[in-house]
Amino acid sequence: MSLSNETIASLRQRLSSKEITPTDIVNDLVMTIEARNPEVGSYLTVDVEAALAEAKTADVSKPLGGIPIAIKDNINVTGQPCTCGSKFLQGTYTAPYDATSIQLLREGGALPLGRLNMDEFAMGSTTENSALGVTRNPWDLSRVPGGSSGGSASCVGGHLAIAALGSDTGGSIRQPAALCGCVGLKPTYGRVSRYGLVAFASSLDQIGPITKTVEDSALLLNHLCGKDARDSTTLDVSFPDFTKGLKDGVKGLRIGLPKEYFIEGMHPGVSAAVAAATRQLESLGAELVEVSLPHTACGVATYYILAPAEASANLARFDGVRYGHRTAIQGDLLEHYMNTRAEGFGPEVKRRILLGTYVLSSGYYDAYYLKAQRARTLIRMDFEKVFEKVDLILSPTAPSPAHKLGSISKDPLKMYLEDVFTIAANLAGLPAISVPCGFAEEEGKRLPVGLHLVGRPLDEATVLRAAYAYEQSTDWHQARPE
Ligand code: GLN
């Protein structure tokens, strides 16, 4: 069996028994990527030389020693491109430093290998907003991998990587993980440093792992958390060894089913898979409780005011002066900005900048931005109330399995609705996971479905524990695309 099919946990064993070396893993991955990336399109670039050099000196006695991790192309890795899926940064920017998450992974012994495609500046749900190429779903190459971390999920789901990092602002780790049949975890806001992650919406963004198993998710999370002097929003709290409590089971856990989430319009294959998963958790000893999150209906609208507002501010730095694309057209300073930005950004990014600038402008600020901030507080309070009664909240990760390429990306509103189940966790800052829970059939194809579990702030341990208990009682995580 190719080493690319393995998990972090299994490679660790084989490395420590000296059966294989980190160089074997890198060589195997590079061969797999060369063979399969042309059709899947997960990777934008792979610096083979750097990876081989790092493999040679990797310390396999460390927890992640010699394990290659693929990286979404909005997280800085020294000496490598960091395009954010945008023409703005392609060929004009090389990362001069490591993001804190990369530094921590390296301290754990891991080596970054490969840059992964994504929706431009992480704006999208299909990866079709990338200006740099198409990424396909490994389960059906005519379909999208989800987004914005579509490169991360497709390479893990398609076994072109061992594990990957993604970023999640409104669901971009969990939704593509669901669509590609892998595990995606968004940590509590403030758990993981955002230093070195190119900012989309700073009050919502979090980096997290996309892996083949829940155990691997815990293994990676162990090397991502912690207070960082370079990100003042990181929380100064200790964190457990997330692999420790994994096997404690779900007996006695109370799991809330929000009545607002189980409504019409969902794909029947998704409803059926999630209903079966719910019964499975019950049979494992969890107690299911109907709960209400009354402000659910405001979620998507609130997000699509706040995220563009923050994006419009964060993307102001792309001005053709400091770094990235610069127009060749001669003109005064204002023309310089306008031409640079018109040429460098794609349509979805421009749409968000326009929306964001509009809702922040005087005269509209109170009506939109301020109101959305108030709605955000109400959404957070909904969760606080429900978490007095339950330990976790369960829903599907996405309302439908992977769409055909080109089928929803042309309709932004339809695309925004892909996020109904995931964005509330970002608005409320909560940890959440997507774990494979079966398949929905479409046109004779089996398309992965994800189960979404949301936990209390800083309670990733319970989220992981329940996801692990469910995963181990099923064999969905062992299914592989042909
Ligand atoms: N799909 C959402 C958006 O387009 C979420 C993106 C994300 O989480 N980065 O904004």
Short mmCIF file of C-alpha atoms and ligand atoms in Angstrom, two decimals:
data_model
loop_
_atom_site.label_atom_id
_atom_site.label_comp_id
_atom_site.label_asym_id
_atom_site.label_seq_id
_atom_site.Cartn_x
_atom_site.Cartn_y
_atom_site.Cartn_z
CA MET A 1 0.00 0.00 0.00
CA SER A 2 1.25 3.48 -0.85
CA LEU A 3 2.32 5.54 2.15
CA SER A 4 0.03 8.34 0.94
CA ASN A 5 -2.91 6.24 2.10
CA GLU A 6 -1.75 6.24 5.68
CA THR A 7 -2.67 8.39 8.65
CA ILE A 8 -0.39 10.40 10.93
CA ALA A 9 -0.95 7.79 13.65
CA SER A 10 0.02 4.83 11.46
CA LEU A 11 3.06 6.59 9.99
CA ARG A 12 4.26 7.47 13.46
CA GLN A 13 4.34 3.79 14.36
CA ARG A 14 6.14 2.79 11.21
CA LEU A 15 8.66 5.60 11.61
CA SER A 16 9.41 4.76 15.21
CA SER A 17 9.95 1.08 14.42
CA LYS A 18 12.37 2.27 11.68
CA GLU A 19 10.41 0.35 9.06
CA ILE A 20 10.31 3.54 6.96
CA THR A 21 12.04 6.94 6.91
CA PRO A 22 10.65 10.45 6.41
CA THR A 23 12.36 10.45 3.00
CA ASP A 24 10.31 7.38 2.00
CA ILE A 25 7.13 9.25 2.87
CA VAL A 26 8.11 12.37 0.94
CA ASN A 27 9.16 10.31 -2.10
CA ASP A 28 5.91 8.38 -2.04
CA LEU A 29 3.84 11.55 -1.73
CA VAL A 30 5.71 13.28 -4.54
CA MET A 31 5.05 10.29 -6.83
CA THR A 32 1.39 10.22 -5.88
CA ILE A 33 1.05 13.97 -6.44
CA GLU A 34 2.75 13.75 -9.83
CA ALA A 35 0.41 10.95 -10.86
CA ARG A 36 -2.89 12.29 -9.51
CA ASN A 37 -2.66 16.05 -9.05
CA PRO A 38 -3.11 16.79 -12.79
CA GLU A 39 -6.69 15.48 -12.55
CA VAL A 40 -7.59 16.47 -8.96
CA GLY A 41 -5.82 19.84 -8.84
CA SER A 42 -5.33 20.07 -5.08
CA TYR A 43 -1.77 21.39 -5.17
CA LEU A 44 -0.69 24.66 -6.75
CA THR A 45 3.02 24.04 -6.16
CA VAL A 46 5.24 21.54 -4.36
CA ASP A 47 8.80 22.41 -3.39
CA VAL A 48 10.19 18.88 -3.63
CA GLU A 49 13.78 19.87 -2.91
CA ALA A 50 12.90 21.71 0.30
CA ALA A 51 10.74 18.80 1.50
CA LEU A 52 13.44 16.23 0.79
CA ALA A 53 16.04 18.35 2.56
CA GLU A 54 13.79 18.67 5.61
CA ALA A 55 12.96 14.97 5.55
CA LYS A 56 16.65 14.14 5.75
CA THR A 57 17.11 16.05 9.00
CA ALA A 58 13.68 15.32 10.52
CA ASP A 59 13.74 14.15 14.13
CA VAL A 60 11.44 11.12 14.24
CA SER A 61 11.51 11.06 18.03
CA LYS A 62 9.26 14.12 18.04
CA PRO A 63 5.44 13.63 18.10
CA LEU A 64 5.01 14.64 14.45
CA GLY A 65 8.61 13.87 13.47
CA GLY A 66 8.98 13.42 9.71
CA ILE A 67 5.25 13.75 8.91
CA PRO A 68 4.54 15.94 5.85
CA ILE A 69 1.58 18.31 6.18
CA ALA A 70 0.09 20.05 3.12
CA ILE A 71 -0.71 23.74 3.58
CA LYS A 72 -3.53 25.95 2.31
CA ASP A 73 -2.08 28.72 0.20
CA ASN A 74 -3.04 31.51 2.62
CA ILE A 75 -0.68 30.40 5.41
CA ASN A 76 2.88 31.73 5.20
CA VAL A 77 5.75 29.25 4.98
CA THR A 78 9.22 30.79 4.69
CA GLY A 79 10.57 30.87 1.14
CA GLN A 80 7.38 29.53 -0.44
CA PRO A 81 4.70 31.25 -2.48
CA CYS A 82 1.50 32.26 -0.67
CA THR A 83 -0.96 33.22 -3.40
CA CYS A 84 -4.30 32.99 -1.57
CA GLY A 85 -5.61 31.65 -4.88
CA SER A 86 -5.26 35.15 -6.32
CA LYS A 87 -3.52 36.65 -9.31
CA PHE A 88 -2.68 39.49 -6.94
CA LEU A 89 -0.03 37.45 -5.16
CA GLN A 90 0.87 34.86 -7.79
CA GLY A 91 4.47 35.29 -8.85
CA THR A 92 4.84 38.51 -6.89
CA TYR A 93 5.04 37.34 -3.29
CA THR A 94 7.25 34.87 -1.46
CA ALA A 95 6.61 34.37 2.24
CA PRO A 96 9.45 35.91 4.28
CA TYR A 97 8.46 34.14 7.52
CA ASP A 98 6.61 31.16 9.00
CA ALA A 99 3.09 31.56 10.34
CA THR A 100 2.93 30.65 14.04
CA SER A 101 0.97 27.49 13.19
CA ILE A 102 3.79 26.42 10.85
CA GLN A 103 6.41 27.22 13.45
CA LEU A 104 4.52 25.09 16.00
CA LEU A 105 4.12 22.21 13.56
CA ARG A 106 7.84 22.35 12.82
CA GLU A 107 8.61 22.33 16.55
CA GLY A 108 6.55 19.12 16.70
CA GLY A 109 8.73 17.68 13.93
CA ALA A 110 6.31 18.00 10.99
CA LEU A 111 7.40 19.29 7.59
CA PRO A 112 5.24 21.48 5.37
CA LEU A 113 4.86 19.93 1.92
CA GLY A 114 2.97 21.62 -0.89
CA ARG A 115 0.72 24.64 -1.36
CA LEU A 116 -3.00 23.99 -1.76
CA ASN A 117 -5.56 25.63 -3.98
CA MET A 118 -8.37 27.68 -2.45
CA ASP A 119 -11.08 30.18 -3.28
CA GLU A 120 -9.48 33.57 -3.79
CA PHE A 121 -8.72 35.03 -0.34
CA ALA A 122 -10.85 32.19 1.11
CA MET A 123 -14.09 33.63 -0.27
CA GLY A 124 -16.28 30.84 -1.55
CA SER A 125 -17.73 27.39 -1.01
CA THR A 126 -16.53 25.52 -4.09
CA THR A 127 -12.88 26.55 -4.77
CA GLU A 128 -14.12 27.75 -8.16
CA ASN A 129 -13.27 31.30 -7.12
CA SER A 130 -9.58 30.44 -7.32
CA ALA A 131 -7.90 32.46 -10.04
CA LEU A 132 -5.23 29.79 -10.37
CA GLY A 133 -6.95 26.63 -11.52
CA VAL A 134 -9.68 24.06 -11.03
CA THR A 135 -9.78 21.66 -8.09
CA ARG A 136 -12.00 18.59 -8.36
CA ASN A 137 -13.71 16.33 -5.87
CA PRO A 138 -11.79 13.04 -5.63
CA TRP A 139 -15.07 11.10 -5.29
CA ASP A 140 -16.40 12.45 -8.58
CA LEU A 141 -14.12 14.52 -10.77
CA SER A 142 -17.06 16.31 -12.35
CA ARG A 143 -17.91 17.88 -8.98
CA VAL A 144 -16.48 20.59 -6.72
CA PRO A 145 -14.47 19.75 -3.60
CA GLY A 146 -16.26 22.44 -1.57
CA GLY A 147 -14.44 25.49 -0.32
CA SER A 148 -12.72 27.58 0.42
CA SER A 149 -10.18 24.97 1.61
CA GLY A 150 -10.99 22.76 -1.40
CA GLY A 151 -7.34 21.99 -2.09
CA SER A 152 -6.84 20.87 1.53
CA ALA A 153 -9.91 18.62 1.60
CA SER A 154 -9.46 17.12 -1.87
CA CYS A 155 -5.84 16.13 -1.23
CA VAL A 156 -6.68 14.49 2.10
CA GLY A 157 -9.92 12.85 0.87
CA GLY A 158 -8.19 11.73 -2.32
CA HIS A 159 -5.11 10.47 -0.45
CA LEU A 160 -2.72 12.88 -2.15
CA ALA A 161 -1.65 13.99 1.34
CA ILE A 162 -1.41 12.60 4.85
CA ALA A 163 -3.09 15.64 6.40
CA ALA A 164 -3.48 19.34 5.68
CA LEU A 165 -4.09 22.73 7.25
CA GLY A 166 -7.07 24.81 6.21
CA SER A 167 -8.68 28.02 7.41
CA ASP A 168 -12.29 28.48 8.40
CA THR A 169 -14.11 31.83 8.42
CA GLY A 170 -17.63 30.55 7.82
CA GLY A 171 -17.16 26.84 7.24
CA SER A 172 -14.19 26.58 4.92
CA ILE A 173 -12.55 23.70 6.79
CA ARG A 174 -15.68 21.74 7.67
CA GLN A 175 -17.75 22.03 4.48
CA PRO A 176 -15.02 20.86 2.05
CA ALA A 177 -14.02 18.13 4.54
CA ALA A 178 -17.64 16.93 4.47
CA LEU A 179 -17.79 16.99 0.67
CA CYS A 180 -14.49 15.12 0.27
CA GLY A 181 -15.06 12.51 3.00
CA CYS A 182 -12.54 13.65 5.58
CA VAL A 183 -12.42 15.13 9.08
CA GLY A 184 -12.26 18.92 9.42
CA LEU A 185 -11.92 20.77 12.71
CA LYS A 186 -12.40 24.47 13.40
CA PRO A 187 -10.99 25.26 16.84
CA THR A 188 -12.46 27.82 19.25
CA TYR A 189 -11.74 31.39 18.14
CA GLY A 190 -8.46 32.35 19.82
CA ARG A 191 -7.18 28.79 20.29
CA VAL A 192 -4.87 28.92 17.29
CA SER A 193 -2.76 31.91 16.33
CA ARG A 194 -3.72 33.70 13.12
CA TYR A 195 -0.27 35.23 12.79
CA GLY A 196 0.88 34.45 9.27
CA LEU A 197 -2.60 33.55 8.02
CA VAL A 198 -3.59 36.10 5.38
CA ALA A 199 -6.58 37.79 6.97
CA PHE A 200 -10.06 37.51 5.42
CA ALA A 201 -12.38 38.40 8.33
CA SER A 202 -10.23 38.67 11.42
CA SER A 203 -12.97 38.19 14.02
CA LEU A 204 -14.03 34.90 12.38
CA ASP A 205 -10.88 33.30 10.87
CA GLN A 206 -9.32 30.22 12.47
CA ILE A 207 -6.70 27.76 11.21
CA GLY A 208 -7.43 24.07 11.74
CA PRO A 209 -6.59 20.53 10.61
CA ILE A 210 -8.12 18.48 7.80
CA THR A 211 -7.30 14.81 8.35
CA LYS A 212 -8.35 11.26 7.50
CA THR A 213 -9.32 10.40 11.07
CA VAL A 214 -10.42 12.07 14.30
CA GLU A 215 -7.29 10.80 16.05
CA ASP A 216 -5.11 12.60 13.48
CA SER A 217 -7.16 15.75 14.05
CA ALA A 218 -6.35 15.57 17.78
CA LEU A 219 -2.68 14.85 17.04
CA LEU A 220 -2.40 17.97 14.88
CA LEU A 221 -4.43 20.18 17.20
CA ASN A 222 -1.91 19.34 19.94
CA HIS A 223 0.64 21.25 17.86
CA LEU A 224 -1.42 24.26 16.82
CA CYS A 225 -2.79 25.76 20.05
CA GLY A 226 -1.46 28.35 22.41
CA LYS A 227 -1.06 32.00 23.33
CA ASP A 228 0.96 33.92 20.77
CA ALA A 229 2.43 37.34 21.51
CA ARG A 230 2.03 38.13 17.79
CA ASP A 231 -1.75 37.57 17.78
CA SER A 232 -3.44 39.48 20.58
CA THR A 233 -6.69 37.54 20.07
CA THR A 234 -5.10 34.23 21.08
CA LEU A 235 -6.32 33.02 24.45
CA ASP A 236 -3.92 32.60 27.34
CA VAL A 237 -5.31 29.27 28.49
CA SER A 238 -3.79 25.85 28.81
CA PHE A 239 -4.89 23.03 26.54
CA PRO A 240 -5.01 19.29 27.16
CA ASP A 241 -3.37 16.50 25.17
CA PHE A 242 -6.33 16.11 22.82
CA THR A 243 -5.58 12.43 22.16
CA LYS A 244 -5.99 11.54 25.84
CA GLY A 245 -9.78 11.61 26.26
CA LEU A 246 -10.64 10.33 22.79
CA LYS A 247 -11.71 6.88 23.95
CA ASP A 248 -13.97 8.04 26.79
CA GLY A 249 -17.13 7.43 24.76
CA VAL A 250 -20.39 9.37 24.64
CA LYS A 251 -22.29 7.72 27.49
CA GLY A 252 -24.23 10.41 29.30
CA LEU A 253 -23.33 13.17 26.82
CA ARG A 254 -26.26 15.37 25.97
CA ILE A 255 -26.48 16.23 22.29
CA GLY A 256 -28.82 18.99 21.10
CA LEU A 257 -30.72 18.83 17.82
CA PRO A 258 -31.74 22.39 16.92
CA LYS A 259 -35.23 22.30 15.48
CA GLU A 260 -34.38 25.20 13.16
CA TYR A 261 -31.74 23.07 11.40
CA PHE A 262 -33.91 20.17 10.36
CA ILE A 263 -36.06 21.80 7.74
CA GLU A 264 -37.04 21.25 4.11
CA GLY A 265 -34.70 21.86 1.25
CA MET A 266 -32.03 19.49 2.46
CA HIS A 267 -30.81 16.79 0.10
CA PRO A 268 -32.64 13.54 1.05
CA GLY A 269 -29.35 11.61 1.10
CA VAL A 270 -27.93 14.11 3.59
CA SER A 271 -31.00 13.96 5.87
CA ALA A 272 -30.95 10.15 5.82
CA ALA A 273 -27.23 9.89 6.61
CA VAL A 274 -27.45 12.42 9.44
CA ALA A 275 -30.58 10.78 10.89
CA ALA A 276 -28.77 7.42 10.93
CA ALA A 277 -25.73 9.00 12.59
CA THR A 278 -27.98 10.53 15.25
CA ARG A 279 -29.46 7.11 16.05
CA GLN A 280 -25.97 5.65 16.14
CA LEU A 281 -24.83 8.19 18.72
CA GLU A 282 -27.94 7.43 20.75
CA SER A 283 -27.20 3.71 20.63
CA LEU A 284 -23.70 4.49 21.91
CA GLY A 285 -25.24 6.08 25.00
CA ALA A 286 -25.64 9.76 24.12
CA GLU A 287 -28.86 11.47 25.12
CA LEU A 288 -30.56 13.42 22.34
CA VAL A 289 -32.40 16.60 23.22
CA GLU A 290 -34.41 18.88 20.95
CA VAL A 291 -33.18 22.47 21.34
CA SER A 292 -33.88 25.81 19.74
CA LEU A 293 -31.51 28.39 18.27
CA PRO A 294 -34.12 31.04 17.50
CA HIS A 295 -31.82 33.40 15.58
CA THR A 296 -30.64 30.77 13.10
CA ALA A 297 -32.46 32.49 10.26
CA CYS A 298 -30.30 35.62 10.71
CA GLY A 299 -27.04 33.70 10.50
CA VAL A 300 -26.26 33.86 6.80
CA ALA A 301 -27.29 37.52 6.47
CA THR A 302 -25.28 38.52 9.54
CA TYR A 303 -22.19 36.73 8.27
CA TYR A 304 -22.46 38.23 4.79
CA ILE A 305 -22.44 41.71 6.28
CA LEU A 306 -19.69 41.25 8.86
CA ALA A 307 -17.29 39.09 6.82
CA PRO A 308 -17.26 41.44 3.79
CA ALA A 309 -16.94 44.47 6.11
CA GLU A 310 -13.81 43.02 7.68
CA ALA A 311 -12.55 41.79 4.32
CA SER A 312 -12.86 45.24 2.77
CA ALA A 313 -10.64 46.61 5.52
CA ASN A 314 -8.15 43.72 5.44
CA LEU A 315 -7.79 43.83 1.66
CA ALA A 316 -7.07 47.56 1.60
CA ARG A 317 -3.39 46.67 2.00
CA PHE A 318 -3.31 45.27 -1.54
CA ASP A 319 -2.59 48.58 -3.16
CA GLY A 320 0.20 47.85 -5.63
CA VAL A 321 2.67 49.73 -3.48
CA ARG A 322 3.72 47.38 -0.71
CA TYR A 323 3.67 43.94 -2.32
CA GLY A 324 1.81 41.82 -4.82
CA HIS A 325 0.50 42.86 -8.20
CA ARG A 326 1.20 46.35 -9.53
CA THR A 327 -0.47 47.76 -12.62
CA ALA A 328 1.67 48.65 -15.61
CA ILE A 329 -0.69 51.46 -16.57
CA GLN A 330 0.80 54.89 -15.87
CA GLY A 331 -1.38 57.36 -13.98
CA ASP A 332 -1.81 59.33 -10.78
CA LEU A 333 -1.99 57.64 -7.39
CA LEU A 334 -5.75 57.06 -7.41
CA GLU A 335 -5.61 55.59 -10.91
CA HIS A 336 -2.72 53.43 -9.77
CA TYR A 337 -4.79 51.97 -6.91
CA MET A 338 -7.85 51.51 -9.07
CA ASN A 339 -6.07 49.81 -11.96
CA THR A 340 -3.99 47.60 -9.67
CA ARG A 341 -7.04 46.37 -7.78
CA ALA A 342 -9.21 46.02 -10.88
CA GLU A 343 -6.56 43.83 -12.48
CA GLY A 344 -5.52 41.83 -9.43
CA PHE A 345 -8.80 40.79 -7.77
CA GLY A 346 -11.39 38.38 -9.14
CA PRO A 347 -15.17 39.00 -9.23
CA GLU A 348 -16.11 37.47 -5.85
CA VAL A 349 -13.42 39.43 -4.02
CA LYS A 350 -14.57 42.64 -5.70
CA ARG A 351 -18.18 41.86 -4.77
CA ARG A 352 -17.19 41.45 -1.11
CA ILE A 353 -15.10 44.62 -1.07
CA LEU A 354 -18.01 46.58 -2.53
CA LEU A 355 -20.48 45.08 -0.07
CA GLY A 356 -18.13 45.57 2.87
CA THR A 357 -17.31 49.16 2.01
CA TYR A 358 -21.00 49.90 1.57
CA VAL A 359 -22.10 48.49 4.95
CA LEU A 360 -19.32 50.41 6.70
CA SER A 361 -19.98 53.72 5.00
CA SER A 362 -21.48 56.54 6.99
CA GLY A 363 -25.23 56.56 6.60
CA TYR A 364 -25.38 52.76 6.22
CA TYR A 365 -23.18 51.76 9.15
CA ASP A 366 -26.02 51.79 11.69
CA ALA A 367 -28.48 50.09 9.39
CA TYR A 368 -26.21 47.23 8.39
CA TYR A 369 -22.92 46.83 10.23
CA LEU A 370 -24.14 47.78 13.69
CA LYS A 371 -27.32 45.77 13.28
CA ALA A 372 -25.33 42.74 12.17
CA GLN A 373 -23.09 43.07 15.23
CA ARG A 374 -26.20 43.04 17.40
CA ALA A 375 -27.55 40.00 15.57
CA ARG A 376 -24.19 38.32 16.13
CA THR A 377 -24.57 38.85 19.88
CA LEU A 378 -28.05 37.32 19.80
CA ILE A 379 -26.72 34.30 17.91
CA ARG A 380 -23.96 33.84 20.46
CA MET A 381 -26.50 34.12 23.29
CA ASP A 382 -28.65 31.42 21.65
CA PHE A 383 -25.71 29.06 21.94
CA GLU A 384 -24.88 30.08 25.51
CA LYS A 385 -28.41 29.24 26.53
CA VAL A 386 -28.48 25.90 24.74
CA PHE A 387 -25.10 24.92 26.19
CA GLU A 388 -26.59 25.20 29.68
CA LYS A 389 -28.60 22.10 28.76
CA VAL A 390 -26.47 20.15 26.28
CA ASP A 391 -22.79 19.36 25.70
CA LEU A 392 -22.85 19.36 21.90
CA ILE A 393 -25.03 20.48 19.03
CA LEU A 394 -25.55 18.20 16.04
CA SER A 395 -26.50 19.01 12.44
CA PRO A 396 -25.47 18.17 8.89
CA THR A 397 -22.29 20.01 7.85
CA ALA A 398 -23.76 21.11 4.51
CA PRO A 399 -27.29 20.91 3.10
CA SER A 400 -26.23 18.91 0.04
CA PRO A 401 -23.38 16.75 -1.19
CA ALA A 402 -20.84 18.06 -3.72
CA HIS A 403 -22.36 20.06 -6.59
CA LYS A 404 -21.34 19.73 -10.22
CA LEU A 405 -18.56 22.09 -11.28
CA GLY A 406 -20.11 25.31 -12.52
CA SER A 407 -23.57 24.64 -11.10
CA ILE A 408 -23.77 27.04 -8.13
CA SER A 409 -20.76 29.31 -8.41
CA LYS A 410 -22.54 31.59 -10.84
CA ASP A 411 -25.26 32.29 -8.32
CA PRO A 412 -23.60 33.90 -5.26
CA LEU A 413 -26.77 33.78 -3.15
CA LYS A 414 -27.14 30.06 -3.69
CA MET A 415 -23.51 29.59 -2.82
CA TYR A 416 -23.90 31.63 0.38
CA LEU A 417 -26.64 29.24 1.53
CA GLU A 418 -24.13 26.37 1.55
CA ASP A 419 -22.94 27.88 4.83
CA VAL A 420 -26.22 27.74 6.81
CA PHE A 421 -25.02 25.07 9.23
CA THR A 422 -21.40 26.15 9.63
CA ILE A 423 -21.30 29.94 9.97
CA ALA A 424 -22.98 30.19 13.37
CA ALA A 425 -19.97 28.46 14.96
CA ASN A 426 -17.74 31.22 13.56
CA LEU A 427 -20.10 34.01 14.60
CA ALA A 428 -20.19 32.57 18.14
CA GLY A 429 -16.48 31.59 18.15
CA LEU A 430 -17.22 27.92 18.95
CA PRO A 431 -15.23 24.75 18.16
CA ALA A 432 -16.82 22.47 15.57
CA ILE A 433 -15.97 19.36 13.60
CA SER A 434 -17.18 17.61 10.48
CA VAL A 435 -16.80 13.84 10.47
CA PRO A 436 -17.80 11.47 7.61
CA CYS A 437 -21.26 9.94 8.23
CA GLY A 438 -22.09 8.11 5.02
CA PHE A 439 -22.95 8.81 1.43
CA ALA A 440 -25.68 10.42 -0.63
CA GLU A 441 -26.31 8.97 -4.06
CA GLU A 442 -26.44 11.14 -7.13
CA GLU A 443 -26.26 9.94 -10.73
CA GLY A 444 -25.08 6.57 -9.47
CA LYS A 445 -22.16 8.13 -7.58
CA ARG A 446 -21.56 7.83 -3.86
CA LEU A 447 -20.89 11.33 -2.50
CA PRO A 448 -19.63 11.82 1.07
CA VAL A 449 -21.82 13.43 3.73
CA GLY A 450 -20.52 15.12 6.88
CA LEU A 451 -21.88 15.14 10.43
CA HIS A 452 -21.36 18.47 12.19
CA LEU A 453 -20.78 18.69 15.96
CA VAL A 454 -20.41 22.04 17.73
CA GLY A 455 -19.08 22.35 21.29
CA ARG A 456 -18.77 24.85 24.11
CA PRO A 457 -15.98 27.44 23.90
CA LEU A 458 -12.58 25.74 24.42
CA ASP A 459 -14.20 22.31 24.65
CA GLU A 460 -12.56 20.77 21.58
CA ALA A 461 -11.93 17.71 23.78
CA THR A 462 -15.64 16.82 23.95
CA VAL A 463 -16.13 17.56 20.26
CA LEU A 464 -13.27 15.21 19.40
CA ARG A 465 -14.38 12.56 21.87
CA ALA A 466 -17.89 12.34 20.40
CA ALA A 467 -16.60 12.43 16.83
CA TYR A 468 -14.14 9.65 17.67
CA ALA A 469 -16.77 7.46 19.31
CA TYR A 470 -19.01 7.85 16.27
CA GLU A 471 -16.21 7.33 13.76
CA GLN A 472 -14.93 4.19 15.47
CA SER A 473 -18.41 2.66 15.58
CA THR A 474 -18.78 3.03 11.78
CA ASP A 475 -16.48 2.33 8.86
CA TRP A 476 -17.14 5.47 6.82
CA HIS A 477 -13.63 6.74 7.51
CA GLN A 478 -12.21 3.67 5.82
CA ALA A 479 -14.04 4.29 2.54
CA ARG A 480 -11.82 5.58 -0.26
CA PRO A 481 -12.57 7.04 -3.66
CA GLU A 482 -11.77 4.69 -6.54
N1 GLN B 1 -18.15 30.08 2.21
C1 GLN B 1 -17.92 31.14 3.12
C2 GLN B 1 -17.55 32.40 2.37
O1 GLN B 1 -17.55 32.38 1.20
C3 GLN B 1 -16.88 30.77 4.12
C4 GLN B 1 -15.50 30.94 3.65
C5 GLN B 1 -14.49 30.61 4.69
O2 GLN B 1 -14.79 29.97 5.70
N2 GLN B 1 -13.28 31.03 4.43
O3 GLN B 1 -17.27 33.40 2.93
#
